[in-house]
Tab-separated table of C-alpha atoms in Angstrom:
chain	number	residue	atom	x	y	z
A	2	MET	CA	1.452	-45.107	-53.401
A	3	THR	CA	1.205	-48.841	-52.914
A	4	LYS	CA	3.937	-50.983	-54.427
A	5	MET	CA	2.985	-53.582	-57.030
A	6	SER	CA	4.695	-56.289	-54.973
A	7	ALA	CA	2.571	-55.426	-51.925
A	8	LEU	CA	-0.620	-55.622	-53.970
A	9	PHE	CA	0.488	-58.902	-55.560
A	10	LYS	CA	1.159	-60.337	-52.123
A	11	THR	CA	-2.224	-59.362	-50.668
A	12	MET	CA	-4.255	-60.322	-53.710
A	13	GLY	CA	-2.362	-63.592	-54.059
A	14	TRP	CA	-2.890	-64.562	-50.419
A	15	THR	CA	-6.678	-64.954	-50.696
A	16	LYS	CA	-6.379	-66.846	-53.968
A	17	PHE	CA	-3.569	-69.050	-52.623
A	18	ARG	CA	-5.774	-69.932	-49.641
A	19	GLN	CA	-8.701	-70.850	-51.907
A	20	ILE	CA	-6.547	-73.086	-54.091
A	21	ASN	CA	-5.012	-74.788	-51.056
A	22	GLN	CA	-8.530	-75.635	-49.894
A	23	MET	CA	-9.164	-77.211	-53.311
A	24	ILE	CA	-5.938	-79.231	-53.088
A	25	LEU	CA	-6.882	-80.385	-49.594
A	26	LEU	CA	-10.310	-81.522	-50.839
A	27	GLU	CA	-8.626	-83.360	-53.717
A	28	LEU	CA	-6.274	-85.174	-51.324
A	29	ILE	CA	-9.196	-86.123	-49.096
A	30	ALA	CA	-11.113	-87.445	-52.139
A	31	VAL	CA	-8.088	-89.483	-53.278
A	32	ALA	CA	-7.574	-90.871	-49.752
A	33	VAL	CA	-11.248	-91.774	-49.249
A	34	THR	CA	-11.643	-93.449	-52.660
A	35	GLY	CA	-8.263	-95.165	-52.159
A	36	ILE	CA	-9.446	-96.622	-48.838
A	37	TRP	CA	-12.738	-97.662	-50.452
A	38	THR	CA	-10.850	-99.385	-53.292
A	39	ALA	CA	-8.678	-101.175	-50.707
A	40	ILE	CA	-11.774	-102.323	-48.784
A	41	LYS	CA	-13.166	-103.764	-52.034
A	42	GLY	CA	-9.837	-105.571	-52.531
A	43	ASN	CA	-8.905	-103.832	-55.806
A	44	PHE	CA	-6.028	-101.715	-54.524
A	45	ASN	CA	-2.691	-102.005	-56.274
A	46	LEU	CA	0.418	-99.836	-56.618
A	47	ALA	CA	-1.016	-97.888	-59.553
A	48	THR	CA	-4.364	-97.102	-57.854
A	49	LEU	CA	-3.195	-93.825	-56.317
A	50	PHE	CA	-1.955	-92.593	-59.704
A	51	TYR	CA	-5.271	-93.427	-61.379
A	52	LEU	CA	-7.239	-91.811	-58.538
A	53	THR	CA	-5.091	-88.657	-58.653
A	54	ALA	CA	-5.551	-88.498	-62.426
A	55	SER	CA	-9.322	-88.928	-62.177
A	56	TRP	CA	-9.857	-86.464	-59.275
A	57	SER	CA	-7.509	-83.669	-60.415
A	58	MET	CA	-9.872	-82.193	-63.011
A	59	LEU	CA	-12.587	-81.275	-60.508
A	60	PRO	CA	-10.444	-79.066	-58.196
A	61	TYR	CA	-8.875	-77.539	-61.305
A	62	VAL	CA	-12.252	-76.476	-62.713
A	63	VAL	CA	-13.635	-75.314	-59.341
A	64	GLY	CA	-10.349	-73.567	-58.485
A	65	PHE	CA	-10.327	-71.853	-61.863
A	66	ILE	CA	-13.858	-70.546	-61.284
A	67	LEU	CA	-13.024	-69.423	-57.722
A	68	LEU	CA	-10.000	-67.533	-59.034
A	69	ALA	CA	-12.205	-65.856	-61.658
A	70	VAL	CA	-14.699	-64.829	-58.951
A	71	SER	CA	-11.916	-63.421	-56.737
A	72	THR	CA	-10.436	-61.551	-59.689
A	73	GLU	CA	-13.773	-59.942	-60.571
A	74	LYS	CA	-14.655	-59.142	-56.963
A	75	ALA	CA	-11.539	-56.990	-56.654
A	76	TYR	CA	-12.742	-54.654	-59.422
A	77	THR	CA	-15.883	-53.581	-57.584
A	78	ALA	CA	-14.879	-53.906	-53.918
A	79	ASP	CA	-13.805	-50.761	-52.064
A	80	THR	CA	-11.432	-52.946	-50.047
A	81	PHE	CA	-9.244	-53.243	-53.154
A	82	ARG	CA	-10.186	-50.228	-55.247
A	83	LEU	CA	-9.326	-47.740	-52.475
A	84	ILE	CA	-5.714	-48.887	-52.569
A	85	PRO	CA	-3.631	-46.025	-54.015
A	86	ILE	CA	-2.198	-47.648	-57.108
A	87	GLU	CA	-2.600	-46.816	-60.778
A	88	GLU	CA	-5.319	-48.863	-62.547
A	89	THR	CA	-2.994	-50.536	-65.077
A	90	ARG	CA	-0.830	-51.861	-62.251
A	91	PHE	CA	-3.905	-52.836	-60.267
A	92	TYR	CA	-5.299	-54.785	-63.236
A	93	LEU	CA	-1.938	-56.456	-63.919
A	94	MET	CA	-1.399	-57.539	-60.326
A	95	ASN	CA	-4.939	-58.878	-60.069
A	96	LEU	CA	-4.529	-60.993	-63.189
A	97	LEU	CA	-0.949	-62.059	-62.442
A	98	SER	CA	-1.747	-63.104	-58.871
A	99	SER	CA	-4.496	-65.356	-60.285
A	100	LEU	CA	-2.071	-66.760	-62.842
A	101	ALA	CA	0.629	-67.363	-60.234
A	102	THR	CA	-1.897	-69.236	-58.088
A	103	LEU	CA	-2.898	-71.358	-61.080
A	104	VAL	CA	0.781	-72.140	-61.798
A	105	TYR	CA	1.175	-73.130	-58.141
A	106	PHE	CA	-1.823	-75.463	-58.494
A	107	MET	CA	-0.316	-77.015	-61.642
A	108	VAL	CA	3.047	-77.532	-59.914
A	109	VAL	CA	1.327	-79.251	-56.977
A	110	GLN	CA	-0.578	-81.461	-59.439
A	111	ALA	CA	2.671	-82.292	-61.263
A	112	VAL	CA	4.253	-83.284	-57.938
A	113	LEU	CA	1.226	-85.442	-57.042
A	114	TYR	CA	1.262	-87.070	-60.475
A	115	GLY	CA	5.033	-87.645	-60.249
A	116	LEU	CA	4.832	-89.083	-56.752
A	117	THR	CA	1.950	-91.464	-57.459
A	118	PHE	CA	3.484	-92.382	-60.835
A	119	TRP	CA	6.741	-93.260	-59.082
A	120	LEU	CA	4.863	-95.356	-56.484
A	121	GLY	CA	3.030	-97.268	-59.202
A	122	TRP	CA	5.926	-97.373	-61.666
A	123	SER	CA	6.402	-101.157	-61.584
A	124	ARG	CA	2.774	-101.672	-62.645
A	125	ILE	CA	2.352	-98.666	-64.962
A	126	SER	CA	5.643	-99.177	-66.858
A	127	GLY	CA	4.331	-102.378	-68.406
A	128	MET	CA	1.447	-100.502	-70.018
A	129	LEU	CA	3.556	-97.705	-71.511
A	130	PRO	CA	4.695	-97.712	-75.171
A	131	PRO	CA	8.451	-98.228	-75.763
A	132	MET	CA	10.429	-94.968	-75.384
A	133	ALA	CA	11.435	-95.064	-79.059
A	134	THR	CA	7.831	-94.468	-80.164
A	135	VAL	CA	7.464	-91.404	-77.928
A	136	GLY	CA	9.937	-89.471	-80.032
A	137	SER	CA	13.042	-87.594	-79.093
A	138	ASN	CA	11.760	-84.020	-79.096
A	139	VAL	CA	9.091	-83.900	-76.423
A	140	VAL	CA	10.297	-80.764	-74.659
A	141	GLU	CA	8.959	-78.188	-77.111
A	142	PRO	CA	5.439	-79.668	-77.350
A	143	ILE	CA	5.269	-79.815	-73.547
A	144	ILE	CA	6.371	-76.180	-73.239
A	145	VAL	CA	3.892	-75.120	-75.912
A	146	MET	CA	1.094	-77.084	-74.221
A	147	LEU	CA	1.844	-75.480	-70.860
A	148	LEU	CA	1.972	-72.026	-72.411
A	149	VAL	CA	-1.280	-72.641	-74.303
A	150	SER	CA	-3.040	-73.698	-71.098
A	151	LEU	CA	-1.753	-70.652	-69.192
A	152	MET	CA	-2.592	-68.274	-72.026
A	153	THR	CA	-6.036	-69.850	-72.320
A	154	ALA	CA	-6.586	-69.199	-68.621
A	155	LEU	CA	-5.496	-65.558	-69.048
A	156	LEU	CA	-7.705	-65.195	-72.123
A	157	ILE	CA	-10.762	-66.595	-70.329
A	158	TRP	CA	-10.206	-64.400	-67.273
A	159	SER	CA	-9.606	-61.232	-69.275
A	160	THR	CA	-12.711	-61.954	-71.372
A	161	ILE	CA	-14.794	-62.517	-68.235
A	162	SER	CA	-13.400	-59.232	-66.846
A	163	PHE	CA	-14.242	-57.424	-70.057
A	164	VAL	CA	-17.856	-58.635	-70.016
A	165	HIS	CA	-18.127	-57.884	-66.295
A	166	LEU	CA	-16.648	-54.386	-66.548
A	167	VAL	CA	-18.683	-53.418	-69.629
A	168	THR	CA	-21.936	-54.505	-67.981
A	169	SER	CA	-20.899	-52.854	-64.706
A	170	ALA	CA	-20.169	-49.579	-66.511
A	171	THR	CA	-23.317	-49.617	-68.668
A	172	SER	CA	-25.562	-50.474	-65.719
A	173	ASN	CA	-24.714	-47.050	-64.246
A	174	PHE	CA	-26.405	-45.417	-67.205
A	175	LEU	CA	-29.455	-47.644	-67.502
A	176	PRO	CA	-32.631	-46.577	-65.756
A	177	LYS	CA	-33.307	-48.388	-62.467
A	178	PHE	CA	-36.601	-49.585	-63.871
A	179	ARG	CA	-36.231	-53.147	-65.188
A	180	GLN	CA	-32.468	-52.890	-64.750
A	181	ARG	CA	-32.022	-56.638	-64.260
A	182	ALA	CA	-33.725	-57.426	-67.553
A	183	LEU	CA	-31.683	-54.764	-69.311
A	184	ASN	CA	-28.494	-56.105	-67.734
A	185	VAL	CA	-29.227	-59.556	-69.161
A	186	VAL	CA	-29.672	-58.005	-72.622
A	187	VAL	CA	-26.376	-56.120	-72.218
A	188	TYR	CA	-24.627	-59.322	-71.042
A	189	VAL	CA	-25.832	-61.245	-74.100
A	190	ILE	CA	-24.820	-58.468	-76.516
A	191	VAL	CA	-21.369	-57.993	-74.930
A	192	ILE	CA	-20.659	-61.750	-74.785
A	193	PHE	CA	-21.733	-62.131	-78.443
A	194	ILE	CA	-19.544	-59.222	-79.631
A	195	THR	CA	-16.559	-60.362	-77.534
A	196	ILE	CA	-16.696	-63.925	-78.859
A	197	ARG	CA	-17.054	-62.682	-82.459
A	198	VAL	CA	-14.130	-60.235	-82.170
A	199	ALA	CA	-11.866	-62.752	-80.356
A	200	GLY	CA	-12.832	-65.415	-82.913
A	201	PHE	CA	-12.048	-63.032	-85.765
A	202	ILE	CA	-8.543	-62.363	-84.374
A	203	VAL	CA	-7.802	-66.048	-83.688
A	204	HIS	CA	-9.068	-67.104	-87.142
A	205	GLY	CA	-6.995	-64.382	-88.760
A	206	VAL	CA	-3.869	-65.662	-87.071
A	207	ALA	CA	-4.751	-69.281	-87.904
A	208	TRP	CA	-5.053	-68.286	-91.562
A	209	PHE	CA	-1.693	-66.524	-91.358
A	210	ALA	CA	-0.169	-69.653	-89.769
A	211	ARG	CA	-1.557	-71.892	-92.514
A	212	ILE	CA	-0.024	-69.853	-95.299
A	213	THR	CA	3.240	-69.323	-93.425
A	214	PHE	CA	3.896	-72.776	-91.908
A	215	ASN	CA	1.938	-74.904	-94.366
A	216	GLY	CA	-0.160	-76.440	-91.595
A	217	THR	CA	2.376	-78.904	-90.190
A	218	ASP	CA	4.659	-77.144	-87.780
A	219	LEU	CA	4.584	-76.389	-84.057
A	220	GLY	CA	4.953	-72.819	-85.267
A	221	GLN	CA	1.180	-72.812	-85.633
A	222	PHE	CA	0.871	-73.133	-81.888
A	223	TRP	CA	3.332	-70.316	-81.311
A	224	LEU	CA	1.215	-68.134	-83.567
A	225	ALA	CA	-1.932	-69.233	-81.766
A	226	LEU	CA	-0.200	-68.103	-78.573
A	227	ALA	CA	0.615	-64.788	-80.221
A	228	ALA	CA	-3.045	-64.408	-81.245
A	229	MET	CA	-4.157	-65.075	-77.690
A	230	ALA	CA	-1.626	-62.535	-76.432
A	231	VAL	CA	-3.037	-59.918	-78.824
A	232	VAL	CA	-6.608	-60.532	-77.605
A	233	ILE	CA	-5.451	-60.459	-73.955
A	234	LEU	CA	-3.630	-57.156	-74.537
A	235	VAL	CA	-6.561	-55.563	-76.376
A	236	GLU	CA	-9.024	-56.688	-73.700
A	237	GLY	CA	-6.567	-55.601	-71.014
A	238	ALA	CA	-6.294	-52.105	-72.462
A	239	LEU	CA	-10.088	-51.835	-72.672
A	240	ASN	CA	-10.509	-53.186	-69.136
A	241	VAL	CA	-8.055	-50.646	-67.715
A	242	PHE	CA	-9.844	-47.850	-69.598
A	243	LEU	CA	-13.189	-49.008	-68.172
A	244	LEU	CA	-11.724	-49.174	-64.656
A	245	LYS	CA	-10.322	-45.658	-64.957
A	246	ARG	CA	-13.357	-43.994	-66.444
A	247	TRP	CA	-16.579	-45.848	-65.719
A	248	VAL	CA	-16.494	-48.755	-63.309
A	249	GLU	CA	-17.618	-47.880	-59.802
A	250	THR	CA	-17.361	-49.970	-56.674
A	251	ALA	CA	-20.432	-51.511	-55.106
A	252	ALA	CA	-21.887	-48.991	-52.656
A	253	ASN	CA	-21.747	-49.858	-48.942
L	6	MET	CA	-5.451	-22.084	-43.345
L	7	PRO	CA	-4.767	-24.221	-46.428
L	8	ASN	CA	-7.548	-26.301	-47.885
L	9	VAL	CA	-7.412	-30.076	-47.657
L	10	LEU	CA	-10.400	-30.544	-49.950
L	11	ALA	CA	-11.581	-28.428	-52.874
L	12	ILE	CA	-14.548	-29.514	-54.973
L	13	GLN	CA	-15.768	-27.501	-57.941
L	14	GLY	CA	-18.807	-28.074	-60.136
L	15	LEU	CA	-19.248	-31.691	-59.115
L	16	THR	CA	-22.260	-33.396	-60.647
L	17	TYR	CA	-23.200	-37.048	-60.385
L	18	LYS	CA	-25.889	-39.017	-62.157
L	19	ARG	CA	-26.661	-42.683	-61.794
L	20	ASN	CA	-29.343	-44.746	-63.487
L	21	GLN	CA	-30.637	-41.622	-65.262
L	22	LYS	CA	-31.213	-39.972	-61.888
L	23	LEU	CA	-29.437	-36.815	-60.763
L	24	ILE	CA	-27.952	-37.451	-57.316
L	25	LEU	CA	-25.683	-34.408	-56.849
L	26	LYS	CA	-25.456	-31.243	-58.933
L	27	ASN	CA	-22.930	-28.427	-59.062
L	28	ILE	CA	-21.312	-29.165	-55.736
L	29	ASP	CA	-18.755	-26.590	-54.648
L	30	LEU	CA	-17.078	-27.294	-51.344
L	31	THR	CA	-13.801	-26.446	-49.670
L	32	LEU	CA	-12.641	-27.780	-46.317
L	33	GLU	CA	-9.773	-26.349	-44.337
L	34	THR	CA	-7.001	-28.396	-42.805
L	35	GLY	CA	-7.411	-29.541	-39.218
L	36	LYS	CA	-11.200	-29.397	-38.922
L	37	ILE	CA	-13.847	-31.864	-37.835
L	38	VAL	CA	-16.808	-31.431	-40.142
L	39	GLY	CA	-20.240	-33.009	-39.859
L	40	LEU	CA	-21.818	-34.092	-43.139
L	41	LEU	CA	-25.550	-34.034	-42.552
L	42	GLY	CA	-28.582	-34.802	-44.663
L	43	GLU	CA	-31.567	-37.096	-44.957
L	44	ASN	CA	-31.251	-40.738	-46.008
L	45	GLY	CA	-30.550	-40.816	-49.730
L	46	ALA	CA	-29.479	-37.158	-49.836
L	47	GLY	CA	-26.121	-38.116	-51.337
L	48	LYS	CA	-23.746	-37.994	-48.339
L	49	THR	CA	-22.216	-41.406	-49.017
L	50	THR	CA	-22.104	-40.637	-52.745
L	51	LEU	CA	-20.184	-37.432	-52.046
L	52	MET	CA	-17.645	-39.384	-50.009
L	53	ARG	CA	-17.391	-42.040	-52.722
L	54	LEU	CA	-16.778	-39.341	-55.311
L	55	ILE	CA	-13.973	-37.904	-53.189
L	56	THR	CA	-12.286	-41.314	-52.926
L	57	GLY	CA	-12.794	-42.091	-56.614
L	58	SER	CA	-15.069	-45.061	-55.885
L	59	ALA	CA	-17.805	-43.284	-57.876
L	60	GLN	CA	-17.235	-41.344	-61.091
L	61	GLY	CA	-18.791	-37.915	-61.516
L	62	SER	CA	-18.035	-34.814	-63.537
L	63	GLY	CA	-16.253	-31.835	-62.010
L	64	ASP	CA	-13.007	-31.197	-60.150
L	65	ILE	CA	-11.986	-32.747	-56.851
L	66	MET	CA	-8.684	-31.935	-55.211
L	67	VAL	CA	-7.389	-33.457	-51.978
L	68	SER	CA	-4.113	-31.963	-50.750
L	69	ASP	CA	-3.069	-30.965	-54.283
L	70	ALA	CA	-3.927	-34.424	-55.666
L	71	THR	CA	-6.429	-34.217	-58.506
L	72	THR	CA	-6.503	-37.689	-60.051
L	73	ALA	CA	-8.491	-40.423	-58.320
L	74	THR	CA	-5.362	-42.567	-57.862
L	75	ALA	CA	-3.409	-39.736	-56.255
L	76	ARG	CA	-6.358	-38.732	-54.048
L	77	LYS	CA	-6.585	-42.241	-52.597
L	78	ALA	CA	-3.167	-41.799	-50.992
L	79	HIS	CA	-4.486	-38.789	-49.036
L	80	VAL	CA	-7.877	-40.149	-47.969
L	81	SER	CA	-8.835	-42.748	-45.387
L	82	PHE	CA	-12.411	-43.909	-45.957
L	83	SER	CA	-14.434	-46.114	-43.620
L	84	GLU	CA	-15.081	-48.860	-46.151
L	85	GLN	CA	-17.219	-51.799	-45.099
L	86	LEU	CA	-14.646	-54.588	-45.652
L	87	HIS	CA	-16.868	-56.369	-48.209
L	88	GLY	CA	-13.781	-57.443	-50.149
L	89	PHE	CA	-12.770	-59.866	-47.401
L	90	ASN	CA	-13.916	-63.409	-46.971
L	91	LYS	CA	-16.081	-63.649	-43.835
L	92	ASN	CA	-13.841	-66.420	-42.465
L	93	VAL	CA	-10.872	-64.093	-42.266
L	94	LYS	CA	-9.517	-63.132	-38.837
L	95	ILE	CA	-9.221	-59.481	-37.791
L	96	SER	CA	-5.449	-59.916	-37.527
L	97	ARG	CA	-5.344	-60.881	-41.218
L	98	VAL	CA	-7.357	-57.759	-42.164
L	99	VAL	CA	-4.849	-55.681	-40.193
L	100	ASP	CA	-1.976	-57.374	-42.074
L	101	PHE	CA	-3.710	-56.467	-45.335
L	102	TYR	CA	-3.989	-52.795	-44.331
L	103	GLN	CA	-0.392	-52.728	-43.161
L	104	THR	CA	0.806	-54.181	-46.457
L	105	VAL	CA	-1.145	-52.008	-48.883
L	106	TYR	CA	-1.169	-48.675	-47.019
L	107	SER	CA	2.269	-47.255	-46.356
L	108	ASP	CA	0.695	-44.724	-43.950
L	109	PHE	CA	-0.871	-47.418	-41.766
L	110	ASP	CA	0.438	-47.089	-38.214
L	111	LEU	CA	0.322	-50.476	-36.492
L	112	ASN	CA	1.024	-49.082	-33.021
L	113	ARG	CA	-1.801	-46.642	-33.439
L	114	TYR	CA	-4.084	-49.484	-34.576
L	115	HIS	CA	-3.216	-51.487	-31.454
L	116	GLU	CA	-3.963	-48.453	-29.256
L	117	LEU	CA	-7.308	-48.034	-31.002
L	118	ALA	CA	-8.031	-51.776	-30.827
L	119	ASP	CA	-7.337	-51.773	-27.078
L	120	PHE	CA	-9.508	-48.710	-26.610
L	121	LEU	CA	-12.340	-50.267	-28.636
L	122	GLN	CA	-11.794	-53.726	-27.079
L	123	LEU	CA	-11.207	-55.525	-30.352
L	124	ASN	CA	-9.910	-59.075	-30.297
L	125	GLY	CA	-7.636	-59.755	-33.276
L	126	GLU	CA	-8.295	-63.485	-33.159
L	127	LEU	CA	-11.987	-63.094	-33.953
L	128	LYS	CA	-13.196	-63.792	-37.465
L	129	LEU	CA	-15.223	-61.206	-39.363
L	130	LEU	CA	-18.310	-63.439	-39.355
L	131	ALA	CA	-18.204	-63.574	-35.559
L	132	LEU	CA	-18.447	-59.799	-35.199
L	133	SER	CA	-21.680	-58.066	-34.239
L	134	LYS	CA	-22.635	-54.993	-36.273
L	135	GLY	CA	-21.276	-52.745	-33.526
L	136	MET	CA	-17.976	-54.615	-33.255
L	137	ARG	CA	-17.591	-54.522	-37.025
L	138	GLU	CA	-18.102	-50.740	-36.979
L	139	LYS	CA	-15.501	-50.441	-34.226
L	140	LEU	CA	-13.033	-52.407	-36.362
L	141	ILE	CA	-13.750	-50.134	-39.333
L	142	ILE	CA	-13.165	-47.043	-37.167
L	143	ALA	CA	-9.882	-48.473	-35.853
L	144	LEU	CA	-8.623	-49.360	-39.350
L	145	THR	CA	-9.670	-46.004	-40.805
L	146	LEU	CA	-8.095	-43.912	-38.042
L	147	ALA	CA	-4.903	-45.995	-37.911
L	148	ARG	CA	-3.885	-44.530	-41.263
L	149	GLN	CA	-2.009	-41.225	-41.115
L	150	THR	CA	-3.697	-39.244	-43.854
L	151	ASP	CA	-4.847	-35.711	-44.594
L	152	LEU	CA	-8.538	-36.438	-44.878
L	153	TYR	CA	-10.661	-38.966	-42.993
L	154	LEU	CA	-14.089	-39.818	-44.349
L	155	LEU	CA	-16.256	-41.562	-41.763
L	156	ASP	CA	-19.538	-42.659	-43.287
L	157	GLU	CA	-22.101	-43.267	-40.530
L	158	PRO	CA	-19.424	-44.829	-38.344
L	159	PHE	CA	-21.509	-45.296	-35.218
L	160	GLY	CA	-24.408	-47.357	-36.589
L	161	GLY	CA	-24.945	-50.451	-34.467
L	162	ILE	CA	-22.613	-49.271	-31.704
L	163	ASP	CA	-24.272	-49.081	-28.272
L	164	SER	CA	-24.822	-45.584	-26.904
L	165	MET	CA	-22.215	-45.912	-24.118
L	166	SER	CA	-19.457	-46.904	-26.551
L	167	ARG	CA	-20.656	-44.359	-29.081
L	168	LYS	CA	-20.314	-41.481	-26.637
L	169	LYS	CA	-16.915	-42.793	-25.532
L	170	ILE	CA	-15.657	-42.971	-29.132
L	171	ILE	CA	-17.060	-39.569	-30.086
L	172	SER	CA	-15.515	-37.865	-27.076
L	173	SER	CA	-12.137	-39.413	-27.835
L	174	ILE	CA	-12.138	-38.865	-31.574
L	175	ILE	CA	-10.113	-35.635	-31.275
L	176	GLN	CA	-7.262	-37.582	-29.681
L	177	TRP	CA	-7.106	-39.959	-32.653
L	178	LYS	CA	-7.158	-37.262	-35.331
L	179	PRO	CA	-3.737	-35.925	-36.366
L	180	ASP	CA	-3.597	-32.126	-35.779
L	181	ASN	CA	-3.214	-31.264	-39.445
L	182	ALA	CA	-5.845	-33.704	-40.694
L	183	THR	CA	-9.476	-33.025	-41.465
L	184	MET	CA	-12.296	-35.376	-40.595
L	185	LEU	CA	-15.601	-35.468	-42.430
L	186	ILE	CA	-18.217	-37.449	-40.488
L	187	SER	CA	-21.672	-38.278	-41.785
L	188	ASP	CA	-24.011	-39.304	-39.026
L	189	HIS	CA	-27.579	-39.346	-37.794
L	190	TYR	CA	-26.644	-38.826	-34.140
L	191	VAL	CA	-26.394	-35.063	-34.602
L	192	THR	CA	-26.748	-34.165	-30.927
L	193	GLU	CA	-24.003	-36.561	-29.898
L	194	ILE	CA	-21.445	-35.491	-32.471
L	195	ALA	CA	-22.296	-31.765	-32.417
L	196	PRO	CA	-19.929	-30.889	-29.507
L	197	ILE	CA	-16.859	-32.036	-31.466
L	198	LEU	CA	-17.797	-30.443	-34.803
L	199	ASP	CA	-16.079	-27.309	-36.069
L	200	GLU	CA	-18.338	-27.021	-39.112
L	201	ILE	CA	-21.370	-28.652	-40.661
L	202	VAL	CA	-22.122	-29.339	-44.297
L	203	VAL	CA	-25.750	-30.127	-45.140
L	204	VAL	CA	-26.602	-31.960	-48.346
L	205	LYS	CA	-30.131	-31.130	-49.411
L	206	ASP	CA	-31.914	-30.979	-52.760
L	207	GLN	CA	-28.898	-32.572	-54.517
L	208	THR	CA	-26.484	-29.831	-53.487
L	209	ILE	CA	-24.693	-28.280	-50.535
L	210	ALA	CA	-27.442	-26.311	-48.801
L	211	VAL	CA	-25.374	-25.180	-45.819
L	212	HIS	CA	-21.687	-24.994	-45.008
L	213	GLN	CA	-21.220	-23.105	-41.750
L	214	LYS	CA	-19.061	-23.008	-38.665
L	215	THR	CA	-20.927	-24.512	-35.706
L	216	ASP	CA	-20.000	-21.557	-33.463
L	217	THR	CA	-21.475	-19.162	-36.019
L	218	ILE	CA	-24.703	-21.170	-36.171
L	219	ARG	CA	-25.025	-21.183	-32.398
L	220	SER	CA	-24.327	-17.472	-32.036
L	221	GLU	CA	-26.360	-16.236	-35.003
L	222	SER	CA	-29.403	-18.497	-34.828
L	223	GLY	CA	-29.367	-19.094	-31.081
L	224	MET	CA	-30.141	-22.753	-31.729
L	225	ASP	CA	-28.160	-25.861	-31.060
L	226	ILE	CA	-26.922	-27.788	-34.095
L	227	GLU	CA	-29.642	-30.438	-34.120
L	228	ASP	CA	-32.446	-27.856	-33.863
L	229	TYR	CA	-30.823	-25.803	-36.595
L	230	TYR	CA	-30.443	-28.875	-38.808
L	231	GLU	CA	-34.066	-29.902	-38.279
L	232	SER	CA	-35.232	-26.347	-38.962
L	233	LEU	CA	-33.738	-26.597	-42.453
L	234	TYR	CA	-36.315	-29.243	-43.268
L	235	ALA	CA	-39.108	-27.308	-41.589
L	236	GLY	CA	-38.204	-24.290	-43.708
L	237	GLY	CA	-37.584	-22.131	-40.624
L	238	VAL	CA	-34.128	-20.824	-41.424
L	239	ASP	CA	-32.913	-18.757	-44.271
L	240	HIS	CA	-29.634	-20.469	-45.060
L	241	ASP	CA	-28.386	-18.439	-47.970
């Protein structure tokens, strides 16, 4: 049997490579626009920070989509599905390798932000509010924000997987005739049901948070995280069941 | 001899169409078996069912392993490498196999790669169909498993190389392993086959030793196989 660490390593490698390409493109974009700004005579110490801030969203979105595509591809490719490992572990390693790659991307962005912020500090510092107005306890909100963004990524990926795996499994049973049209109908139905069920769970937890924390505390966010975790676990269990019982790989 | 593969009552339907029904098949350890049948007969599907890539009803056992996950550890299947990015080098694909398959023998791969003249620095997109098939053969046979499933492994390979590979296949197969080969080049593979299995009319129509076929029917394997479709042989 294949070890989970070995699977994590191999699945992570492809994703790591994709994200590095995104980072490289981002750096090229920052360099090119930086040079262009310098040619126009508008370059100052804070320019690189502003350019990094304005370019970082695009590689994040594209990288996120590429990671989702890689994650889904693994479920129906013989290259991955022939690996002798239990489906729950397979599913976990696929999702976790995507998450680890996303964390890596965020760390690189944080370094880029920090570096360009440090370079432009003398100019940027004048525009910042006094430290007293920022507040003393900034650590918890930052941690919660980071966790929310990571959990959101996991939630989106597991929901995409759920829709993908349900449609993949049902397409085996549909007649070949007009299968594409039927697949679209199945996609719409599954997406609608998934959004309604996930929404129901999240709203339920939000209601619980309101009555428990009286709508003012960071505790609401912690409960939102818990709600996301519940949806991710439920979808995860269903995805593993679908992988075990119904989802086939694409034929050669 | 012990059985490496035992299939009982295997049925598979897809898109409301019956592909295979009530398949019963046992293969002994150490054999080279030809899996024959027309295009669309269900040869690839049968292999995919054995590996767990397709989901049917019935029992499949490979070396005492009954679950799909456990079976995968005992089967090496010639998969088409669609999970890899086309820009990936052969050496990276080999690293992947070495990492995820504990039974992958790197020395054996290098011997096979030398024999098949594979250059590890080439990218997948640079490979011709024949070279790609050679890579798939090398990766599949470099694993040390009980059952090898080669699904039309010689497509796109020139006839000289094909004959060379077929004649040397015995040297690459571990003594106690069984090899199931589906192929259209019946005449070329016939000399190395111990048995043939013919998939016809959604089931196993024939499972016979090649020596028995030759001695009882007086025909060579290709003529015998073709006669099944002409209705000239009673194969009960």
